Coordinates of N, CA and C and ligand atoms in Angstrom, one line a residue:
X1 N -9.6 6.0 -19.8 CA -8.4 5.6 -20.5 C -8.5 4.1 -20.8
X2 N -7.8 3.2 -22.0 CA -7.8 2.5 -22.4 C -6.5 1.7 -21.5
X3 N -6.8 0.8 -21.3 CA -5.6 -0.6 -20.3 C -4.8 -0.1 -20.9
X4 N -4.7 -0.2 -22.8 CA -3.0 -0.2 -23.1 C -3.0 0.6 -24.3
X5 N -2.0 2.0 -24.1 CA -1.8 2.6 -25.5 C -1.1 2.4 -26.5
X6 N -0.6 3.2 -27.4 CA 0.2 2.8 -28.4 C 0.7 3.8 -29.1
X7 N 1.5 3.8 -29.7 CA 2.3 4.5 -30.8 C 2.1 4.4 -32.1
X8 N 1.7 5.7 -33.2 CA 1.6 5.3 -34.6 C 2.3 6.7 -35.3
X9 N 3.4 6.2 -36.1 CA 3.9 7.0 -37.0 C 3.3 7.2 -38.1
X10 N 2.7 8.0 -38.8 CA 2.7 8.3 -40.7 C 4.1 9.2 -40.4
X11 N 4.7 9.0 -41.5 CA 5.6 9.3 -42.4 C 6.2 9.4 -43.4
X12 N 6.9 9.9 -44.0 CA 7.0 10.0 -45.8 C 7.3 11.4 -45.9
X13 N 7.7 11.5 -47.6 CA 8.1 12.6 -48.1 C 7.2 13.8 -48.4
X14 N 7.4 15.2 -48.1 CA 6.4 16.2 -48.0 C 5.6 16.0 -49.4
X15 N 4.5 16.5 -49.6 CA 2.9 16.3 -49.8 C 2.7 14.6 -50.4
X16 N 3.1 13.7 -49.4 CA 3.1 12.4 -49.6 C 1.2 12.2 -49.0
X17 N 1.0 13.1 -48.2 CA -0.8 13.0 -48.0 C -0.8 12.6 -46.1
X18 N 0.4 13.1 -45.6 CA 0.6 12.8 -44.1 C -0.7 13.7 -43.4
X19 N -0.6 14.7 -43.8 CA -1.7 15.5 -43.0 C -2.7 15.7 -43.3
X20 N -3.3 15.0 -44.8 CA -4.8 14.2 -45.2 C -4.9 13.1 -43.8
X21 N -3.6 12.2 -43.7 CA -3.8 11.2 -43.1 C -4.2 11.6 -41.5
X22 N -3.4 12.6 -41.3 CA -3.8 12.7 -39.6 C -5.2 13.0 -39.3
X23 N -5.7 14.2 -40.4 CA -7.1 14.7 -40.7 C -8.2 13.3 -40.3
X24 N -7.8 12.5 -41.1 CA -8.6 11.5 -41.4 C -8.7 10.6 -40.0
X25 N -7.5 10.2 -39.3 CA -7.1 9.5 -38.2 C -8.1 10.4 -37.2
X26 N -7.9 11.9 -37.1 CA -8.5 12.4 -35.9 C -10.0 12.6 -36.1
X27 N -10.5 12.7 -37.1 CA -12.1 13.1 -37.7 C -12.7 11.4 -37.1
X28 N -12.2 10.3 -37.1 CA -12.8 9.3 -37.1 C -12.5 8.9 -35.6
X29 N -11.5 9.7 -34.7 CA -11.7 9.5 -33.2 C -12.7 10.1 -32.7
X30 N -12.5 11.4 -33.5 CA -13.9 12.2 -32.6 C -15.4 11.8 -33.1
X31 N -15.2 11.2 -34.5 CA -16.4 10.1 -34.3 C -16.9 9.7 -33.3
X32 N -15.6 8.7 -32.9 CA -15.9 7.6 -31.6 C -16.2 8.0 -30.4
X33 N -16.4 9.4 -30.5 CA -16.2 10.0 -29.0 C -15.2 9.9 -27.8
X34 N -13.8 9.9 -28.5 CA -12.3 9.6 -28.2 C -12.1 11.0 -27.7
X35 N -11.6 11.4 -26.5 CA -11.2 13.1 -26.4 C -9.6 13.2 -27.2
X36 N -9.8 14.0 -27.8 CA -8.9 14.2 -29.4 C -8.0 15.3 -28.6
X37 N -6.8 15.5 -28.9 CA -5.9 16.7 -28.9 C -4.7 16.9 -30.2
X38 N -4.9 17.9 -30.7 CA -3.9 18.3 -32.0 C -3.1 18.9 -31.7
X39 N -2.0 18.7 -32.1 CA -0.8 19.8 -31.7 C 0.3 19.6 -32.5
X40 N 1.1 20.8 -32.9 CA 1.4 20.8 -34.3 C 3.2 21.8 -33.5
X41 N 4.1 21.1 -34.0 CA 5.7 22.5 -34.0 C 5.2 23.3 -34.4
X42 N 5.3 24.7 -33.6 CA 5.1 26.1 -34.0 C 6.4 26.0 -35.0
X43 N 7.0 25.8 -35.0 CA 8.3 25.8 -36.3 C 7.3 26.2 -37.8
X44 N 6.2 25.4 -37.8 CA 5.9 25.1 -38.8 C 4.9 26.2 -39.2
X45 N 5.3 27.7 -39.5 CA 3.9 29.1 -39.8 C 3.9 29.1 -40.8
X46 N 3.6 28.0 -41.6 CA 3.7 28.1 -43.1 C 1.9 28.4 -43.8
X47 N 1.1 28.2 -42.5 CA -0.5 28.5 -43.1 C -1.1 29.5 -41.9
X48 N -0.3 30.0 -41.1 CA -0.6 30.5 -40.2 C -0.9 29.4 -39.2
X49 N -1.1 30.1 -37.8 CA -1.2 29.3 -36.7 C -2.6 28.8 -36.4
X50 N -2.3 27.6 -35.2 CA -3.4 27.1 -34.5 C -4.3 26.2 -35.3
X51 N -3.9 25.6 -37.0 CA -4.3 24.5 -37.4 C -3.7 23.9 -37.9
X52 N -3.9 22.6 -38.3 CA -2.9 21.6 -39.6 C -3.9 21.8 -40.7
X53 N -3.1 21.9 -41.7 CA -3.6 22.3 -43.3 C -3.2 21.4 -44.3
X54 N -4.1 20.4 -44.2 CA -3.2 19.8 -45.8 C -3.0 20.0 -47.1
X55 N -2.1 19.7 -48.2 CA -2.0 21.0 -49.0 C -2.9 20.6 -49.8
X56 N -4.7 19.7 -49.7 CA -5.6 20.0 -50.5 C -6.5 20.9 -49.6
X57 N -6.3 21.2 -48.8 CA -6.7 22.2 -47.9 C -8.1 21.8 -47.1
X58 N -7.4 21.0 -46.6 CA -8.3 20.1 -45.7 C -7.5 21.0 -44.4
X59 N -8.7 21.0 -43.2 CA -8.2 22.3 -42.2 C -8.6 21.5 -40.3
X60 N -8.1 21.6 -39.8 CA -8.3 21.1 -38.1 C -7.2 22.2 -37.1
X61 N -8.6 22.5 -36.3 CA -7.5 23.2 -34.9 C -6.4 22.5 -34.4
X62 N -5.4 23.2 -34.1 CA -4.2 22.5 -33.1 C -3.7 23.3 -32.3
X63 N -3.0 22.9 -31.5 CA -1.9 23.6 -30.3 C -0.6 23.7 -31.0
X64 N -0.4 25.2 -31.1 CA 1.0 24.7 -31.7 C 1.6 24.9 -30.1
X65 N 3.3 23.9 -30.5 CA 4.0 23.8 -29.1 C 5.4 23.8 -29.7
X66 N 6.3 24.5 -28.6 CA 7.7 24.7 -28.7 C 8.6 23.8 -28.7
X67 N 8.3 23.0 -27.5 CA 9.6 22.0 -27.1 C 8.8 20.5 -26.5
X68 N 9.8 19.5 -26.3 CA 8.4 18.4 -26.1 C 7.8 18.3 -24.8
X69 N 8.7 19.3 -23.8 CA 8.0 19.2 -22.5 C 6.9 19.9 -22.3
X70 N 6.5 21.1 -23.2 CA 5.9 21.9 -24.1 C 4.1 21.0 -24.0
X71 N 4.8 20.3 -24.6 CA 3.4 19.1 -25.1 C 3.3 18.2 -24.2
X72 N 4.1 17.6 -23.2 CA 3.4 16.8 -22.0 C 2.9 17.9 -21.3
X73 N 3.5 19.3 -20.8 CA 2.3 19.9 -19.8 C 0.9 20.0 -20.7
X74 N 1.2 20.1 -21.8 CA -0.4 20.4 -22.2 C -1.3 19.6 -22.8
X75 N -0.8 18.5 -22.4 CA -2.0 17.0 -22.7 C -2.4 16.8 -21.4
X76 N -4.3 16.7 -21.7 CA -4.8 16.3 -20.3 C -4.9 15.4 -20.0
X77 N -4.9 15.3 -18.8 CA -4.9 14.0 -18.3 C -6.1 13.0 -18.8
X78 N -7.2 13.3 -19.3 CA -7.9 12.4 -19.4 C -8.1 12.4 -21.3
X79 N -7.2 12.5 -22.0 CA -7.0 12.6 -23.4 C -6.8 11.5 -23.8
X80 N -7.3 11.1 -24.5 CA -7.3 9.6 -25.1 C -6.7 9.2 -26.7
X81 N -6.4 10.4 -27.3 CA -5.8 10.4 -28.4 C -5.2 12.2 -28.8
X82 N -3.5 11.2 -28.9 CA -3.0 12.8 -28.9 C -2.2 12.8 -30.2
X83 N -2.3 13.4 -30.8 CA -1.7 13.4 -32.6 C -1.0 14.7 -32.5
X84 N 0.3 14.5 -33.2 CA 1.3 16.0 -33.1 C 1.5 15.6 -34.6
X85 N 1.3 17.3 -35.7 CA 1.9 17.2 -36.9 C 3.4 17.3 -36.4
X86 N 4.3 17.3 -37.6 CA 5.4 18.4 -38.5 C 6.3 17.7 -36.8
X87 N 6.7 16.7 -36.6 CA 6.7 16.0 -35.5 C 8.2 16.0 -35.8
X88 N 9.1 16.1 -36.8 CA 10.6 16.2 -37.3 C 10.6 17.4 -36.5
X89 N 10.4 18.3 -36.2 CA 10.8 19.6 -35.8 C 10.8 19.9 -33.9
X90 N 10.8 18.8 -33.9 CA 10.3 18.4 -32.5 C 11.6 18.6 -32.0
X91 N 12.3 18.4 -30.4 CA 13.8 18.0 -29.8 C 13.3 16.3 -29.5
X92 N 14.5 16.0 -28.9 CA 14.7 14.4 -29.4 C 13.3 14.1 -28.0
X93 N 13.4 14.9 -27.2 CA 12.5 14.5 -26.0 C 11.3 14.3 -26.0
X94 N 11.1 14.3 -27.5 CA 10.0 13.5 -27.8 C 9.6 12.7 -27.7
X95 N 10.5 11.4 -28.1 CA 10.5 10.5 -28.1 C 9.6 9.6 -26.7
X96 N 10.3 10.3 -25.7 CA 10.5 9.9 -23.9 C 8.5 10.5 -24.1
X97 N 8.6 11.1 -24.6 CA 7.1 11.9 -24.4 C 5.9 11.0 -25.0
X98 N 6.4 10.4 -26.3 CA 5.6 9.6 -26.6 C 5.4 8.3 -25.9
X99 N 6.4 8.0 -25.4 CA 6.2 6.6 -24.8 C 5.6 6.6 -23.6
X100 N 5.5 7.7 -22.5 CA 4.8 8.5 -21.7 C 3.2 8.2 -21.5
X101 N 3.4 9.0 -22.8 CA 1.3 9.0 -23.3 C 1.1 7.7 -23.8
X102 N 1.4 6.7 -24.4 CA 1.3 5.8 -24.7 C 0.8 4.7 -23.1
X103 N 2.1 5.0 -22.6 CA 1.8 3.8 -21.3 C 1.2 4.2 -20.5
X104 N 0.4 5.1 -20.2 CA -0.5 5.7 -19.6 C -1.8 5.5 -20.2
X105 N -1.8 4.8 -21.5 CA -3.4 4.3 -22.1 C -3.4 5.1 -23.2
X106 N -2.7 6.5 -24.0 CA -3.3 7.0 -24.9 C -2.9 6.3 -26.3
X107 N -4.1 6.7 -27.3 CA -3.0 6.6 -28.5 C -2.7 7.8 -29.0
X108 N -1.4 7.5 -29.4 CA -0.3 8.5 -30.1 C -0.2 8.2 -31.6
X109 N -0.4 9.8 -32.3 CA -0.2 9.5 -33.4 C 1.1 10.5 -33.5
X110 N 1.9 9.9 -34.0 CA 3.2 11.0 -34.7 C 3.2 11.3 -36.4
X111 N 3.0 12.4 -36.2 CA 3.5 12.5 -38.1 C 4.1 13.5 -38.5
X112 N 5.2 13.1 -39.1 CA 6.0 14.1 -40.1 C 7.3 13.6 -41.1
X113 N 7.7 14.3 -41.6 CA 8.2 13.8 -42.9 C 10.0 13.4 -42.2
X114 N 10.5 12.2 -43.0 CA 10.9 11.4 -42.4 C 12.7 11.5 -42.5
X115 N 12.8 12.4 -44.0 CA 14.1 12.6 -44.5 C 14.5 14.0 -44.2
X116 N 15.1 14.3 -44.0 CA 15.4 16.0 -44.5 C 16.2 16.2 -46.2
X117 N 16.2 17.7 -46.5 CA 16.8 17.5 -48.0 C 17.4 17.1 -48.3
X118 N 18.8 16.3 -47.4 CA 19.7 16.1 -48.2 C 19.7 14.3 -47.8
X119 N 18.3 13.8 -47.5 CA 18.2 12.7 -47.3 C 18.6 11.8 -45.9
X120 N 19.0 12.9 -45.2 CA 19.5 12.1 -43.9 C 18.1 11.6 -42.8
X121 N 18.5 10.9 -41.8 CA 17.0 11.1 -41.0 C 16.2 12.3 -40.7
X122 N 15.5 13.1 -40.2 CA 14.7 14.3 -39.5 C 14.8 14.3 -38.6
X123 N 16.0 14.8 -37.4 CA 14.9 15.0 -36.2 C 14.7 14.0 -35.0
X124 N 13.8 13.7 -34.5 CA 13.6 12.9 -33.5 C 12.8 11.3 -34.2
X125 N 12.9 11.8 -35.5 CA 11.6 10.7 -36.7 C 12.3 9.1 -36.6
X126 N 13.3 9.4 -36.9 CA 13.8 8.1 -36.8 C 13.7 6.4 -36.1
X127 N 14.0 7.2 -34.2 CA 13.6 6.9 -33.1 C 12.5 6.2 -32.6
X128 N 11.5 7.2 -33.4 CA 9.9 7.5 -32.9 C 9.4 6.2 -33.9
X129 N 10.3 6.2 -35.3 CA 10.2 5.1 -36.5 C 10.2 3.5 -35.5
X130 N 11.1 3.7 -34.7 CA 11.5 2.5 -33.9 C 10.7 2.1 -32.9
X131 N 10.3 2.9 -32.0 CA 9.4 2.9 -30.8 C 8.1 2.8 -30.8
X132 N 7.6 2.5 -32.4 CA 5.9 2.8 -32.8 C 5.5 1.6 -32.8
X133 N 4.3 1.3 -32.4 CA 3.8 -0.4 -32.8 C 3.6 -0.1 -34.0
X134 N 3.0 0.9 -34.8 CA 2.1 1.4 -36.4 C 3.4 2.1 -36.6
X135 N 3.5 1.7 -38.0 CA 4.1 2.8 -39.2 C 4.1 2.9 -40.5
X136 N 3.3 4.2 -41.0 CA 2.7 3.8 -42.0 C 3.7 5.2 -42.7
X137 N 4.6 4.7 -44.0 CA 5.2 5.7 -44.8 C 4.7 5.6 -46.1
X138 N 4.4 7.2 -46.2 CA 3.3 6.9 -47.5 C 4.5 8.2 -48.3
X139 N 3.9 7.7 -50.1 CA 4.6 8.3 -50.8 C 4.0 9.5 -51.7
X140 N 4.7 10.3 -52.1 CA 3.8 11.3 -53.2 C 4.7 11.1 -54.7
X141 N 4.2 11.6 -55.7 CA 4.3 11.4 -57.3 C 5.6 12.1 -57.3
X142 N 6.5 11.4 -58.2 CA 7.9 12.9 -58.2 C 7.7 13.5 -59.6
X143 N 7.6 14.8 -59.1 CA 7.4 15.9 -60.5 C 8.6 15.8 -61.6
X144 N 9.2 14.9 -61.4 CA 10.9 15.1 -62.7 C 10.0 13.9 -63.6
X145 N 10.0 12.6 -63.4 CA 9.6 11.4 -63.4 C 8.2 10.8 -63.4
X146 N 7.6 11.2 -62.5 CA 6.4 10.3 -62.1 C 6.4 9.3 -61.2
X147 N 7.6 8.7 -60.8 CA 7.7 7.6 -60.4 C 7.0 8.0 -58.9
X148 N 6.9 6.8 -57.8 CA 7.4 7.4 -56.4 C 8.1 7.9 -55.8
X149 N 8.0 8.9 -55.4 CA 8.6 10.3 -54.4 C 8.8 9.7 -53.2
X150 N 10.4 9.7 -52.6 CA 10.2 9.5 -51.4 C 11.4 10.5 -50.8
X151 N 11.9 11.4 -51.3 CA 12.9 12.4 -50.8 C 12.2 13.7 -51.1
X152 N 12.4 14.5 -50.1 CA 12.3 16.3 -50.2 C 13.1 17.0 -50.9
X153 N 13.2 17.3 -52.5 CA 14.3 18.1 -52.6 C 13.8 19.2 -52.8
X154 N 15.2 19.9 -51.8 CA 15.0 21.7 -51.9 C 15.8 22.4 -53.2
X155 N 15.2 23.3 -53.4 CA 15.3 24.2 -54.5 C 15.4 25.6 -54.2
X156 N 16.6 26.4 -54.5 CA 16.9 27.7 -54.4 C 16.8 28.4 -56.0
X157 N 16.0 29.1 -55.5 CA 15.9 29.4 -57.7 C 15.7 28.8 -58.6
X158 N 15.1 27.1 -58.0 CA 14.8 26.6 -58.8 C 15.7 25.6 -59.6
X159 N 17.1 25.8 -58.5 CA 18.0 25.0 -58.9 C 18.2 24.5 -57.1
X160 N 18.8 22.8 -57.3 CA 19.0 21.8 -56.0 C 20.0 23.0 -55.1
X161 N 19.8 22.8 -53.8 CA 20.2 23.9 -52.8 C 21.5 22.4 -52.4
X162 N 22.3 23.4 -51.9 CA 23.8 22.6 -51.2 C 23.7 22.3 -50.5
X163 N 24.2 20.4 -49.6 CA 23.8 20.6 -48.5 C 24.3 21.1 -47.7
X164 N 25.0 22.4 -47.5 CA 25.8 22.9 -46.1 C 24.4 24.0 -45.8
X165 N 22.8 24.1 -46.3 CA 22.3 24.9 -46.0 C 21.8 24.2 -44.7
X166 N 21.0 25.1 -43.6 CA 20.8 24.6 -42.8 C 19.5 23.6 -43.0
X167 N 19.2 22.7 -41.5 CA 18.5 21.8 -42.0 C 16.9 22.3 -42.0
X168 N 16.7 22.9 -40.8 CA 15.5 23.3 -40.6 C 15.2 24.6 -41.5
X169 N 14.3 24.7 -42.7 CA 14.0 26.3 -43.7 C 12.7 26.1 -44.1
X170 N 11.6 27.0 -43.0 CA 10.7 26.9 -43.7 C 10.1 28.4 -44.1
X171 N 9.6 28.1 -45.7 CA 9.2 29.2 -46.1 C 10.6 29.9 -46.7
X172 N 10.0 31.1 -47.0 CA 11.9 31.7 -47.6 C 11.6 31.8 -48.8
X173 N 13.0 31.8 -49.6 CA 13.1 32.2 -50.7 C 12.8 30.6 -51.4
X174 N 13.7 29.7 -50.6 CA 13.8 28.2 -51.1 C 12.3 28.0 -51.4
X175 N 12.3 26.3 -51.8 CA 11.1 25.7 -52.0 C 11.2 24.3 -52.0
X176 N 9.9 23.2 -52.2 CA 10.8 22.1 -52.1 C 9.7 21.6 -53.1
X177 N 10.1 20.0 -53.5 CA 9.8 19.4 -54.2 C 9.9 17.8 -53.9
X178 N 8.6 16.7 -53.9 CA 9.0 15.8 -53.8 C 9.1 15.0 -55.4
X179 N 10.5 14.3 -54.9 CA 11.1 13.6 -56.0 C 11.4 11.9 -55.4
X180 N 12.0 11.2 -56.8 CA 12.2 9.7 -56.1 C 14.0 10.1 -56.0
X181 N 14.7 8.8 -55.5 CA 15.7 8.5 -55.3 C 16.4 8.7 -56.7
X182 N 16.2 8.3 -57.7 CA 17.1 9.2 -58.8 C 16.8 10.4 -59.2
X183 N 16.2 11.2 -59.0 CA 15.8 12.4 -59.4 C 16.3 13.4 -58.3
X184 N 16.7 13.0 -57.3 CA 16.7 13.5 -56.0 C 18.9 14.0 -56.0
X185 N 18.6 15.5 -56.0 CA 20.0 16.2 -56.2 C 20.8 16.8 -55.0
X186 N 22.1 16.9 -54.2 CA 21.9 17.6 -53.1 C 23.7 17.6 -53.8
X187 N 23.4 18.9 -54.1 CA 25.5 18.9 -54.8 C 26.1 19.2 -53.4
X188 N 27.6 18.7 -53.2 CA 28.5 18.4 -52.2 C 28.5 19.8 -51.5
X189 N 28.6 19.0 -50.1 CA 29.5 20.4 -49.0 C 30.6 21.0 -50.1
X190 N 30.8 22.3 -50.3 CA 31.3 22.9 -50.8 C 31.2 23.0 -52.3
X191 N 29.8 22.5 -52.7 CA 29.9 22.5 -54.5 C 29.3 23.9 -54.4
X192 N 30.1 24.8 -55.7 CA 29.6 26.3 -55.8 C 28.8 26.4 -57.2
X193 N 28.4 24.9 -57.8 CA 28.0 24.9 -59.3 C 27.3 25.7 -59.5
X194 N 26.0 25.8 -58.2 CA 24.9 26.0 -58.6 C 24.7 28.1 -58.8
X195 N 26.2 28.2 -58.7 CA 26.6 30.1 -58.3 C 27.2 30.2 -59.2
X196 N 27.3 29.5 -60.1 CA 28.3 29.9 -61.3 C 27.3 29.8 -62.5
X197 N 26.5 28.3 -62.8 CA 25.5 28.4 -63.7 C 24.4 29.0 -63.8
Ligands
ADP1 P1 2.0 16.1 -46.4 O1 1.4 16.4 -45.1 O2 2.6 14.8 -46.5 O3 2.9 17.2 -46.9 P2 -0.6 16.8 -47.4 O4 -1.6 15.9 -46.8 O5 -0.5 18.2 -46.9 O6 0.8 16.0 -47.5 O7 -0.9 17.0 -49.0 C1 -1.1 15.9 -49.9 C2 -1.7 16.5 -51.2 O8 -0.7 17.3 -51.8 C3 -2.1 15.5 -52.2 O9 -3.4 15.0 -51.9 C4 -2.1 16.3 -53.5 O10 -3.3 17.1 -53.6 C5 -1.0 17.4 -53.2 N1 0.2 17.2 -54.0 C6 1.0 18.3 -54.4 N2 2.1 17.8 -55.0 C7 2.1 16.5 -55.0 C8 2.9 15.4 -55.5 N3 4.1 15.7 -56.1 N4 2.6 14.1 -55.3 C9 1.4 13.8 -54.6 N5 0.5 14.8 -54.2 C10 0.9 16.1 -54.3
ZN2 ZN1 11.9 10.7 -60.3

């Protein structure tokens, strides 16, 4: 173990290139001969289990895990770098968990996307935004625009989803899209526009 660990967030809006980035972060510990551990929210069966997939289909084993106590019993003690994808889908007790492995000597990497659809924080992301020495928020292209993408917007048919849908949907009928701040649509608690047009 290293004297002193640390905390690093990637975050940004979905295919902003977060899980290129973890790929890249953990291929170059195990370079180093760092003992690596991946671990990913089973929330997230969107490529099937037991790896992180980035969507250029770049591929690494992981642990998926339920809850964050989940993930301290299953980091070993002598792990030197512990990286959790899709890390929004986490409970807040994450947080407590990162700072944990950190002061114990590891480094931590956290990543996941930072907003939910309707723009609010994600989850435990916020927090974890605060508690990191590193944080790196990277952006992807918005498909309306071009400009930078830094919001998730979900799409039901192809038209902006309400926000009274719930927050966590993965897979489904919905879909998402990253867009920038003007492009970016979430019609009101109770707008029925999108059922009429
Ligand atoms: P994240 O983990 O942030 O969702 P990934 O690492 O899985 O991101 O995927 C990033 C890749 O997604 C890019 O390298 C690119 O090939 C692809 N991609 C798809 N849509 C977009 C977009 N609108 N802007 C940027 N990259 C995109
Ligand atoms: Zn735009």
């Amino acid at each position: 173990m290293s004297r002193t660990g640390w905390i690093e967030v990637v975050s940004g809006v979905m295919f902003s290139g977060k899980s290129e980035e973890l790929l890249r972060r953990v291929r170059r510990a195990t370079l180093a001969r760092r003992r690596v551990q991946v671990f990913k929210s089973q929330l997230d069966d969107r490529y099937g289990i037991r790896e992180v997939v980035s969507h250029d289909n770049g591929r690494l084993n992981a642990e998926m895990v339920g809850s964050s106590s989940e993930l301290m019993q299953r980091v070993r003690a002598d792990t030197q770098v512990v990286a959790v994808d899709e890390v929004q889908f986490m409970d807040d007790g994450v947080i407590a968990v990162a700072n944990a492995l950190a002061d114990r000597g590891a480094r931590v990497i956290m990543v996941g996307t930072d907003m939910d659809f309707r723009g609010q924080p994600f989850g435990p992301i916020g927090a974890l935004l605060a508690v990191a020495e590193k944080v790196d928020k990277l952006q992807a292209i918005c498909v309306r625009c071009g400009e930078l993408a830094t919001r998730n917007q979900r799409l039901i048919d192809g038209k902006p989803a309400p926000a009274e849908g719930p927050t966590i949907q993965v897979g489904g009928l919905e879909s998402y899209e990253a867009r920038c701040r003007a492009c970016h649509v979430v019609p009101p608690y109770g707008g029925q526009t999108s059922l009429l047009d």
